[in-house]
mmCIF file of C-alpha atoms in Angstrom:
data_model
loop_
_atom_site.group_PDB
_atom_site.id
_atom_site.type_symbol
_atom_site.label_atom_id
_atom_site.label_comp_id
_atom_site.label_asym_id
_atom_site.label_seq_id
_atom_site.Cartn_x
_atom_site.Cartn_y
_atom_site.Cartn_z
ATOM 1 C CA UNK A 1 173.386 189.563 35.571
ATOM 2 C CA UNK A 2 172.029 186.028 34.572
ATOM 3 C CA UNK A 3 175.257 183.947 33.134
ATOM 4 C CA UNK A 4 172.370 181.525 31.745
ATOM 5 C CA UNK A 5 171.611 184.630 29.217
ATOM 6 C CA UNK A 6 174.717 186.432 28.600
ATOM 7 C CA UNK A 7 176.122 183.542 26.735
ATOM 8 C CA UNK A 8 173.477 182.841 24.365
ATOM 9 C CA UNK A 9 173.412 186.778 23.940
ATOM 10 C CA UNK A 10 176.794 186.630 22.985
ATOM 11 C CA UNK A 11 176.945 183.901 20.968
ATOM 12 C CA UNK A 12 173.465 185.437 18.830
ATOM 13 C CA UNK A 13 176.024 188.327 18.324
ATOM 14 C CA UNK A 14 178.991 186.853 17.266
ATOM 15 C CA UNK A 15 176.580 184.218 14.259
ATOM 16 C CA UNK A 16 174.893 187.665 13.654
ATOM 17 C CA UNK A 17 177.899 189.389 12.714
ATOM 18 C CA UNK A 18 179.878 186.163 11.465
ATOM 19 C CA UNK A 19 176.772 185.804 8.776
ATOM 20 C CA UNK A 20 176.919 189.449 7.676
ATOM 21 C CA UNK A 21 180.548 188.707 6.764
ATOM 22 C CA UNK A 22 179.767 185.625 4.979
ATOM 23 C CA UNK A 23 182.085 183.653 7.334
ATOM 24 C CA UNK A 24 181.502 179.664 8.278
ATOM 25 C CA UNK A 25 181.423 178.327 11.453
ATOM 26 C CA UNK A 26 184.930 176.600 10.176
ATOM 27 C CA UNK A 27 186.737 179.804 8.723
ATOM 28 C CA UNK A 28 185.803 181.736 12.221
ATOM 29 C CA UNK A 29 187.109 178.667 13.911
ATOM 30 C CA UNK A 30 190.603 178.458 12.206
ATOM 31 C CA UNK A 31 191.214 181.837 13.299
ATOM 32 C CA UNK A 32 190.904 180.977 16.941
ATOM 33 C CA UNK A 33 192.171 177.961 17.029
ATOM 34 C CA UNK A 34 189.513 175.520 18.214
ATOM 35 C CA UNK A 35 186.919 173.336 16.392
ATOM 36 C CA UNK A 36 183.923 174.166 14.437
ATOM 37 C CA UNK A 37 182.027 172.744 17.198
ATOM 38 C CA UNK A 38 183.273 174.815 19.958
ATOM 39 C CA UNK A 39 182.328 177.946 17.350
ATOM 40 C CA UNK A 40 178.918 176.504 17.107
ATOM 41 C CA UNK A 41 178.381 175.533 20.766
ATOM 42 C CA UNK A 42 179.541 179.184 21.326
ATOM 43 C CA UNK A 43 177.148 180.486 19.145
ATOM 44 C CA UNK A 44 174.427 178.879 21.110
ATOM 45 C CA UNK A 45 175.344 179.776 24.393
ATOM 46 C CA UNK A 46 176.233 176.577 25.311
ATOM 47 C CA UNK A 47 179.737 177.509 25.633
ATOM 48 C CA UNK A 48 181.630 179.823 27.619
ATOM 49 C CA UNK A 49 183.515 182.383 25.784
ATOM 50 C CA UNK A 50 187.215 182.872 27.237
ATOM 51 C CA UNK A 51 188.231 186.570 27.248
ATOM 52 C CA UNK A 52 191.036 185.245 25.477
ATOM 53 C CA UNK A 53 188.760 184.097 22.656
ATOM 54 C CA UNK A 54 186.480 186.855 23.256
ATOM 55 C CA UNK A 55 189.687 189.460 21.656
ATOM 56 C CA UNK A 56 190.237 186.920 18.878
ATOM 57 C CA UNK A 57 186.741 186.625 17.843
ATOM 58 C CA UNK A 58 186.695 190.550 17.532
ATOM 59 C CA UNK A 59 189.742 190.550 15.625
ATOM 60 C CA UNK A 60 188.351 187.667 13.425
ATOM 61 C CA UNK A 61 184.910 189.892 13.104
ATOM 62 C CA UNK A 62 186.387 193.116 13.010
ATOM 63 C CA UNK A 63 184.960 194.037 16.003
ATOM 64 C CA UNK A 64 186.252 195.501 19.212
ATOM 65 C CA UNK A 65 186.284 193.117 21.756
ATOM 66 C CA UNK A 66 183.144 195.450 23.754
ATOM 67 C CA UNK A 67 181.152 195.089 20.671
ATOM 68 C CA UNK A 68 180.502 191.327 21.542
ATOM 69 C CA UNK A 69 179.850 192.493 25.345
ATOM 70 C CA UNK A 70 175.416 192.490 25.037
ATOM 71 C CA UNK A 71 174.359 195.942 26.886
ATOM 72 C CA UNK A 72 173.125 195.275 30.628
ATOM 73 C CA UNK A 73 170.574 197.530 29.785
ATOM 74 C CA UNK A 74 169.377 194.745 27.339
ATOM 75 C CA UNK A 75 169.959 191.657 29.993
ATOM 76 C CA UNK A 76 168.643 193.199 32.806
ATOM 77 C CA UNK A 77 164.358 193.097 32.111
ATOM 78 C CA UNK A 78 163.736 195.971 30.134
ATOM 79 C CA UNK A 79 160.827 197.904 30.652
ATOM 80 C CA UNK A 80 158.963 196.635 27.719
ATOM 81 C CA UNK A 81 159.003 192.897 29.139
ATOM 82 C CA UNK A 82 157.376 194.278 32.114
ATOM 83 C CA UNK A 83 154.744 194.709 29.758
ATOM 84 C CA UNK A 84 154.267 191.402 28.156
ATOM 85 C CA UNK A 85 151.579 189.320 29.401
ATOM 86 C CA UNK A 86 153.735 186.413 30.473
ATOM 87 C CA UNK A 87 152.348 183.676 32.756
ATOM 88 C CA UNK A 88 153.387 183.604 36.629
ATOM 89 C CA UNK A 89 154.599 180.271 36.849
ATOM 90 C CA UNK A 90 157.763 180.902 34.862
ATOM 91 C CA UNK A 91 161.546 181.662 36.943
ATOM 92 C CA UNK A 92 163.585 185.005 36.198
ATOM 93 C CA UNK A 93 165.391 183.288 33.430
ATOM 94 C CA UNK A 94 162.710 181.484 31.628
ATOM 95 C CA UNK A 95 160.969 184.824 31.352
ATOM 96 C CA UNK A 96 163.869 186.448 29.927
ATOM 97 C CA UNK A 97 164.293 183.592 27.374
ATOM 98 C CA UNK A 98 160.995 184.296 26.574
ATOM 99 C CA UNK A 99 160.959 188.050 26.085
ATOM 100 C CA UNK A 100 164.100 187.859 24.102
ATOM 101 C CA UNK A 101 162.678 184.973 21.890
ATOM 102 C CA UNK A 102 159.473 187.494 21.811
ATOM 103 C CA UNK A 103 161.934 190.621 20.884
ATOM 104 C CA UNK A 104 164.130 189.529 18.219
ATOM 105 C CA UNK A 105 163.888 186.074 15.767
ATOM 106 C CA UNK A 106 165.639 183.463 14.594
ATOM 107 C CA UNK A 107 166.036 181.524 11.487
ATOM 108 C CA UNK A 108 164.771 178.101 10.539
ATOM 109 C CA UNK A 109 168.221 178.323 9.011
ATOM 110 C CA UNK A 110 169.884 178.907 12.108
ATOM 111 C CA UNK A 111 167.674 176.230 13.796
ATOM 112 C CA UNK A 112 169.127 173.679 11.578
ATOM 113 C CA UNK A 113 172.884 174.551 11.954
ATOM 114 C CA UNK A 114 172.250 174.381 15.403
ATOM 115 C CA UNK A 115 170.935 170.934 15.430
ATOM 116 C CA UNK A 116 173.549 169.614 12.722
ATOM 117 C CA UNK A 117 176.312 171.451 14.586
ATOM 118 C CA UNK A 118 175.790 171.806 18.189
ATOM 119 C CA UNK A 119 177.145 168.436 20.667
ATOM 120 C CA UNK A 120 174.439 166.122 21.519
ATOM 121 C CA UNK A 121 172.885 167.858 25.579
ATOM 122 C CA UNK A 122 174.102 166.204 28.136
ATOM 123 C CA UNK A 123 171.870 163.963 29.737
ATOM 124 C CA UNK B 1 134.218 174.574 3.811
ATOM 125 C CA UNK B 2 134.158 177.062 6.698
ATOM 126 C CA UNK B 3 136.216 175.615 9.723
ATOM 127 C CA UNK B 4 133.158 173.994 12.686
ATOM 128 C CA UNK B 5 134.142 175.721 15.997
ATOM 129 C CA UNK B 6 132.476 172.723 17.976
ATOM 130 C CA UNK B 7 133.988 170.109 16.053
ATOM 131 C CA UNK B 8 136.393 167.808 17.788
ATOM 132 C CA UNK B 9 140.783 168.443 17.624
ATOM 133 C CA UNK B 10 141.429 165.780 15.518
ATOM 134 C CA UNK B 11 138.833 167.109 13.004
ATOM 135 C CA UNK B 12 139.955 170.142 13.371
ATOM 136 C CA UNK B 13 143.589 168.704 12.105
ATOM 137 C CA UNK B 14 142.341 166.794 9.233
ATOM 138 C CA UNK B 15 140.121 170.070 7.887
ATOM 139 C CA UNK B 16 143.398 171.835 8.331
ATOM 140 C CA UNK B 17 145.376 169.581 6.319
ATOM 141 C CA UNK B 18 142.446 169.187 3.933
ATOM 142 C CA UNK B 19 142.487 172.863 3.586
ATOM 143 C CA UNK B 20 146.011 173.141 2.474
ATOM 144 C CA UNK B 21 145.901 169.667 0.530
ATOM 145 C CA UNK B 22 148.648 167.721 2.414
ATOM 146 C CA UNK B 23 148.608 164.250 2.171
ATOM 147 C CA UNK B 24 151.749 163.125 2.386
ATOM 148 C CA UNK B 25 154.147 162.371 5.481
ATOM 149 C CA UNK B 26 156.409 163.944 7.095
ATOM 150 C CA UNK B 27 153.747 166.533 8.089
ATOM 151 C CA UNK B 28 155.193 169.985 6.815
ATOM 152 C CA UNK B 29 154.585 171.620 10.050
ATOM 153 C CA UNK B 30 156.687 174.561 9.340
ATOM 154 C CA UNK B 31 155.093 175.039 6.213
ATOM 155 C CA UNK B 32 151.620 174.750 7.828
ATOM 156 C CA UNK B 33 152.441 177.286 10.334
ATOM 157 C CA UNK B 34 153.741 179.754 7.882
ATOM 158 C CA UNK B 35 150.453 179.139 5.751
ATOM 159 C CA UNK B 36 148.698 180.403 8.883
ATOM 160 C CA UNK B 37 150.837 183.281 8.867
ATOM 161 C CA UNK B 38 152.316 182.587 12.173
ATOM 162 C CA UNK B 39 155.998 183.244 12.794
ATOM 163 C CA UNK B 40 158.397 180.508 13.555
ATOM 164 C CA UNK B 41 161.211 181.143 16.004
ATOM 165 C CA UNK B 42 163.606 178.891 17.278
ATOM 166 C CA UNK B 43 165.357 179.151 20.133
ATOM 167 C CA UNK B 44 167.730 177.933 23.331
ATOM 168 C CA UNK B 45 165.311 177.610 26.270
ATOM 169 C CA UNK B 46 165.083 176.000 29.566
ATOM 170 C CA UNK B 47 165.385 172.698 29.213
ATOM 171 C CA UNK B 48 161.033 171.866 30.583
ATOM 172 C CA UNK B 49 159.621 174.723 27.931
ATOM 173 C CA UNK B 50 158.848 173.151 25.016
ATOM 174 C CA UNK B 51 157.407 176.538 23.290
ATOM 175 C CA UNK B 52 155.200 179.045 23.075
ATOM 176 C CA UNK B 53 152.745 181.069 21.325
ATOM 177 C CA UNK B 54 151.485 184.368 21.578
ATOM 178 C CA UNK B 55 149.536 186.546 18.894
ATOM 179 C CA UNK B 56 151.119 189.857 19.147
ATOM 180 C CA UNK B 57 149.835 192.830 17.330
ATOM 181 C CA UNK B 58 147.829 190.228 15.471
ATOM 182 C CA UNK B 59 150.992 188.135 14.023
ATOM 183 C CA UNK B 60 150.965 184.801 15.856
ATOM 184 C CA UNK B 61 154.340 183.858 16.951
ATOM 185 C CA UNK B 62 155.351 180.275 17.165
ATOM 186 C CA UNK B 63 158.922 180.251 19.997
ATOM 187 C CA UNK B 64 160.281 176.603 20.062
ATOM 188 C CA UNK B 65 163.347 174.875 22.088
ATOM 189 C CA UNK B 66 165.462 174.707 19.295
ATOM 190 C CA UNK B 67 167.868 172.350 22.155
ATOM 191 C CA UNK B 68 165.437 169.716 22.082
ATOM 192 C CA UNK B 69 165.397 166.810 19.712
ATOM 193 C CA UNK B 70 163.756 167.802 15.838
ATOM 194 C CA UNK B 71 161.302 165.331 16.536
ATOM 195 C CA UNK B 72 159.956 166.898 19.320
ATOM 196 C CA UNK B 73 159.962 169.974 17.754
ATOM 197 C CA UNK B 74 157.717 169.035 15.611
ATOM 198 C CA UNK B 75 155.245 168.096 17.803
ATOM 199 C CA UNK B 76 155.832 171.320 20.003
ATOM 200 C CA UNK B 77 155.075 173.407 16.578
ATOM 201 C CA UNK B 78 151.847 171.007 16.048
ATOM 202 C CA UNK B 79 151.085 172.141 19.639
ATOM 203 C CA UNK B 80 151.470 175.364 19.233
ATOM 204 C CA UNK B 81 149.371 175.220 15.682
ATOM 205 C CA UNK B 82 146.313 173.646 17.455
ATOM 206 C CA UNK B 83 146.686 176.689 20.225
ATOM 207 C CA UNK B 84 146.710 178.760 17.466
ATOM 208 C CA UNK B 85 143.757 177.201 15.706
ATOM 209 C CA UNK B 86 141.624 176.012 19.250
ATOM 210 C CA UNK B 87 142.036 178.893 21.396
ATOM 211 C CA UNK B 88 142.782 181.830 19.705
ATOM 212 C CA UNK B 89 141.769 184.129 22.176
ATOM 213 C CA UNK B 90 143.127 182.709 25.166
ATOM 214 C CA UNK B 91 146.753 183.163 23.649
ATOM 215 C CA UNK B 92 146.082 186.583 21.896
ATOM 216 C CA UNK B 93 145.500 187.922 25.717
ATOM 217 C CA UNK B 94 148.493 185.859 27.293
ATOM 218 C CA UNK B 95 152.036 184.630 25.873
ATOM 219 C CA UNK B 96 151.223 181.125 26.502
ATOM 220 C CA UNK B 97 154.224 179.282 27.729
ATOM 221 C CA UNK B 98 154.156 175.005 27.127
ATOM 222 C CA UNK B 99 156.052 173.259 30.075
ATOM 223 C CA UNK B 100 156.703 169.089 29.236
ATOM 224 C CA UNK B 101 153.384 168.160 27.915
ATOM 225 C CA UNK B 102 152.147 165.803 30.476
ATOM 226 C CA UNK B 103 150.656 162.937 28.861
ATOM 227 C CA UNK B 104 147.299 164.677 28.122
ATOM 228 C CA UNK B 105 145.049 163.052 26.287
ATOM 229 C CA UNK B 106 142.672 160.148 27.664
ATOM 230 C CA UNK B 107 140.764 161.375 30.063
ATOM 231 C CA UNK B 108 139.869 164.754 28.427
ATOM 232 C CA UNK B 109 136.203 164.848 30.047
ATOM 233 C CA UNK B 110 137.383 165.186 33.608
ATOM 234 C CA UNK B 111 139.700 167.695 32.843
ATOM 235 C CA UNK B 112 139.127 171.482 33.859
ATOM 236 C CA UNK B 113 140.138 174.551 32.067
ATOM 237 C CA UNK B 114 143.807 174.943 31.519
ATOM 238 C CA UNK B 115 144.418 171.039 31.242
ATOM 239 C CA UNK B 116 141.404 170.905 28.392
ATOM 240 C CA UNK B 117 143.371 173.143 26.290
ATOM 241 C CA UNK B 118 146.343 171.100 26.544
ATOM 242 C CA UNK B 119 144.543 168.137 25.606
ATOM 243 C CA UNK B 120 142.877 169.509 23.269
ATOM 244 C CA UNK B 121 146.078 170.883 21.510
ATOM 245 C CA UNK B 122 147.686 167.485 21.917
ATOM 246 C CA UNK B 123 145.021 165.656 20.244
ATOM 247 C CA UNK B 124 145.007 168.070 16.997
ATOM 248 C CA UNK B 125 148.831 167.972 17.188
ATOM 249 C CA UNK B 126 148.732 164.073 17.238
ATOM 250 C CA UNK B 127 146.248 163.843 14.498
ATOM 251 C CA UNK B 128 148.184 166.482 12.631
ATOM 252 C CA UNK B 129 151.529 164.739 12.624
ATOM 253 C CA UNK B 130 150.017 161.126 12.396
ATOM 254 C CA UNK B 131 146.858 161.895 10.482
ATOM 255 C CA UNK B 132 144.013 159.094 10.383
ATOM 256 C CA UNK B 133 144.136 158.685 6.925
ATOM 257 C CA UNK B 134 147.523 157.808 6.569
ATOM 258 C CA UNK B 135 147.495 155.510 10.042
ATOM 259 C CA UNK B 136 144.129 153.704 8.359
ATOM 260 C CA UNK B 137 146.607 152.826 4.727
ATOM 261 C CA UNK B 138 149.808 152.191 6.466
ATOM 262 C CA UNK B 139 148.176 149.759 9.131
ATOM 263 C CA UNK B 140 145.629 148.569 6.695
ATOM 264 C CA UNK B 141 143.159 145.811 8.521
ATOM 265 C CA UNK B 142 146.224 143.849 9.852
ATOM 266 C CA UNK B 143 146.645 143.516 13.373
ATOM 267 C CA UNK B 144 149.350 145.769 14.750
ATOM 268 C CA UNK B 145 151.516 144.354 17.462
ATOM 269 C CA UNK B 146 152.249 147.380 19.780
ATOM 270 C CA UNK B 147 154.804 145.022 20.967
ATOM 271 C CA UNK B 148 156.534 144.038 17.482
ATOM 272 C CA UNK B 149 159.288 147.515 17.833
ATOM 273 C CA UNK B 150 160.387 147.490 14.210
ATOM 274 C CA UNK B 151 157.264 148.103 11.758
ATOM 275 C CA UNK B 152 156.894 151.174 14.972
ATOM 276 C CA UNK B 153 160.250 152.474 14.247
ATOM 277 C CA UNK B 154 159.956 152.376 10.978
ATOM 278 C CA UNK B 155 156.211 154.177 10.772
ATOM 279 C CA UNK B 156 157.938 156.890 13.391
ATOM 280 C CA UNK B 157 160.685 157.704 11.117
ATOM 281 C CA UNK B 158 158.666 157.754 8.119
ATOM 282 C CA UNK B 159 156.001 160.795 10.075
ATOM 283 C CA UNK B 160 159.107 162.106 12.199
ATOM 284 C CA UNK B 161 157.916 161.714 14.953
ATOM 285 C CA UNK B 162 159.205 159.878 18.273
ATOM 286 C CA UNK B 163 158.089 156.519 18.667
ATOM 287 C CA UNK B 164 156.281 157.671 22.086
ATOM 288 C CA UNK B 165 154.563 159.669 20.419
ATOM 289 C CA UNK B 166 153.533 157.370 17.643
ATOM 290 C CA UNK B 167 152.484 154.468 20.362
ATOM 291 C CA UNK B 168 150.646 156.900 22.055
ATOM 292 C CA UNK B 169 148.471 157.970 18.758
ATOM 293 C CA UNK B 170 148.155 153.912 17.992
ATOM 294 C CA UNK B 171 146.833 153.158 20.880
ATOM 295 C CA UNK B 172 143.998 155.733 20.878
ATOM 296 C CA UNK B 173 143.395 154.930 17.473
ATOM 297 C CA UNK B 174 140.185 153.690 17.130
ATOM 298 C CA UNK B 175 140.300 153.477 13.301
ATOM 299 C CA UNK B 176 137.660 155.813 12.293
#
């Protein structure tokens, strides 16, 4: 499994769900103990997920903690990417990126929490 | 006025913007995409893809690095709007995948297949974003130091766009 897409994969899961309870980025936050940032970063993939935090987001979601865990079925190039007419000169993860960006959208909305809330890249 | 398939990027990018009577800066390019009925997604990709665009089942999609800086996301969803509006059937058969976009843009009659569509997408993404009308009013018939950085930084942030980007389209500006 590809630890470059398991975190973003997580983190779409945990703003999908954190949305459909009409939670903030802050509230979820305060329940774990760490800073809106770290929720945001998380929710991005840019940051790791302790299992620690992994049981507490669950809680905070109402959630078991497995619910958060993405499917390997899903992570591990479905048959249907196989089928996608995606160029050659792309790596194993860039192609998976792609296909998932292909398979399910996101939000301008999203886009722009992102931005606002995410840590500048590192350079 | 029916779009002319042989007419040049840039024109293509001011007929576009005609067409959905936009005239002032910054260039909605989100709205412009959804008036094409493409679909915008954003999201975290490697950091050298810049987006993508694929017509799937007939609904263009529009995929953009939503890690990279706004700015240059709005030139990656010009990009991916001249695809959509140059070469239609080239990314209706592939997903076409945009690496860095090599500074493509001068020497677009030596260039061969693949490369010409990147130039050619570059040049109606640069004309969207900075269109000639507004370059011609806000430079007027001064001079315009290329050196001098602040009226640049200014004009940049006014079109959102980075100021690379912005030299770049000054400097093949030939004012007509």
């Amino acid at each position: 499994m590809n630890p470059e897409t398991i975190y973003p994969e997580i983190g779409a899961l945990i703003r999908r769900r954190r949305k459909k309870l009409k939670l903030t980025q802050e509230q979820l936050a305060g329940h774990l103990g760490i800073s809106r940032a770290s929720v945001a970063n998380m929710e991005i993939g840019r940051q790791k997920v302790l299992v620690h935090q992994l049981y507490a987001l669950a809680s905070a979601l109402q959630l078991t903690p497995g619910d958060l865990l993405p499917s390997t079925q899903r992570l591990t190039a479905p048959s249907e990417w196989e089928a996608l007419p995606l160029p050659d000169n792309l790596n194993s993860q860039q192609r998976e990126q792609i296909a998932r960006l292909l398979a399910g959208p996101q939000t301008e909305a999203d886009r722009d929490k992102d931005a606002k809330n995410a840590t500048p890249p590192k350079r | 006025m029916p779009p002319r398939r042989n007419a040049s990027p840039a024109a293509r990018a001011q007929e576009l913007l005609l067409r959905l009577n936009i005239r002032t800066v910054p260039v909605p390019v989100d709205r412009i995409a959804k008036s094409l009925e493409a679909q915008l997604r954003y999201s975290p990709l490697d950091e050298e893809i810049s987006g993508m665009v694929y017509v799937k089942d007939g609904i263009p999609i529009i995929g953009v690095n939503s890690l990279h800086h706004p700015n240059r996301q709005r030139f990656t969803i010009a990009h991916e709007i001249g695809h959509l509006e140059l070469h239609r059937d080239v990314i209706s058969a592939h997903v076409h995948v945009d690496k860095q976009f090599p500074i493509l843009m001068r020497d677009s009659t030596s260039a061969l297949g693949t490369e010409l569509i990147e130039i050619q997408a570059n040049q109606f993404a640069a004309e969207l974003l900075i269109p000639t009308a507004f370059l011609d009013q806000a430079l007027g018939n001064k001079r315009f130091d290329i050196d001098d950085e602040t009226p640049l930084d200014a004009l940049a942030k006014r079109l959102r766009v980075s100021k690379q980007a912005l030299e770049y389209r000054i400097r093949n500006f030939s004012g007509a």
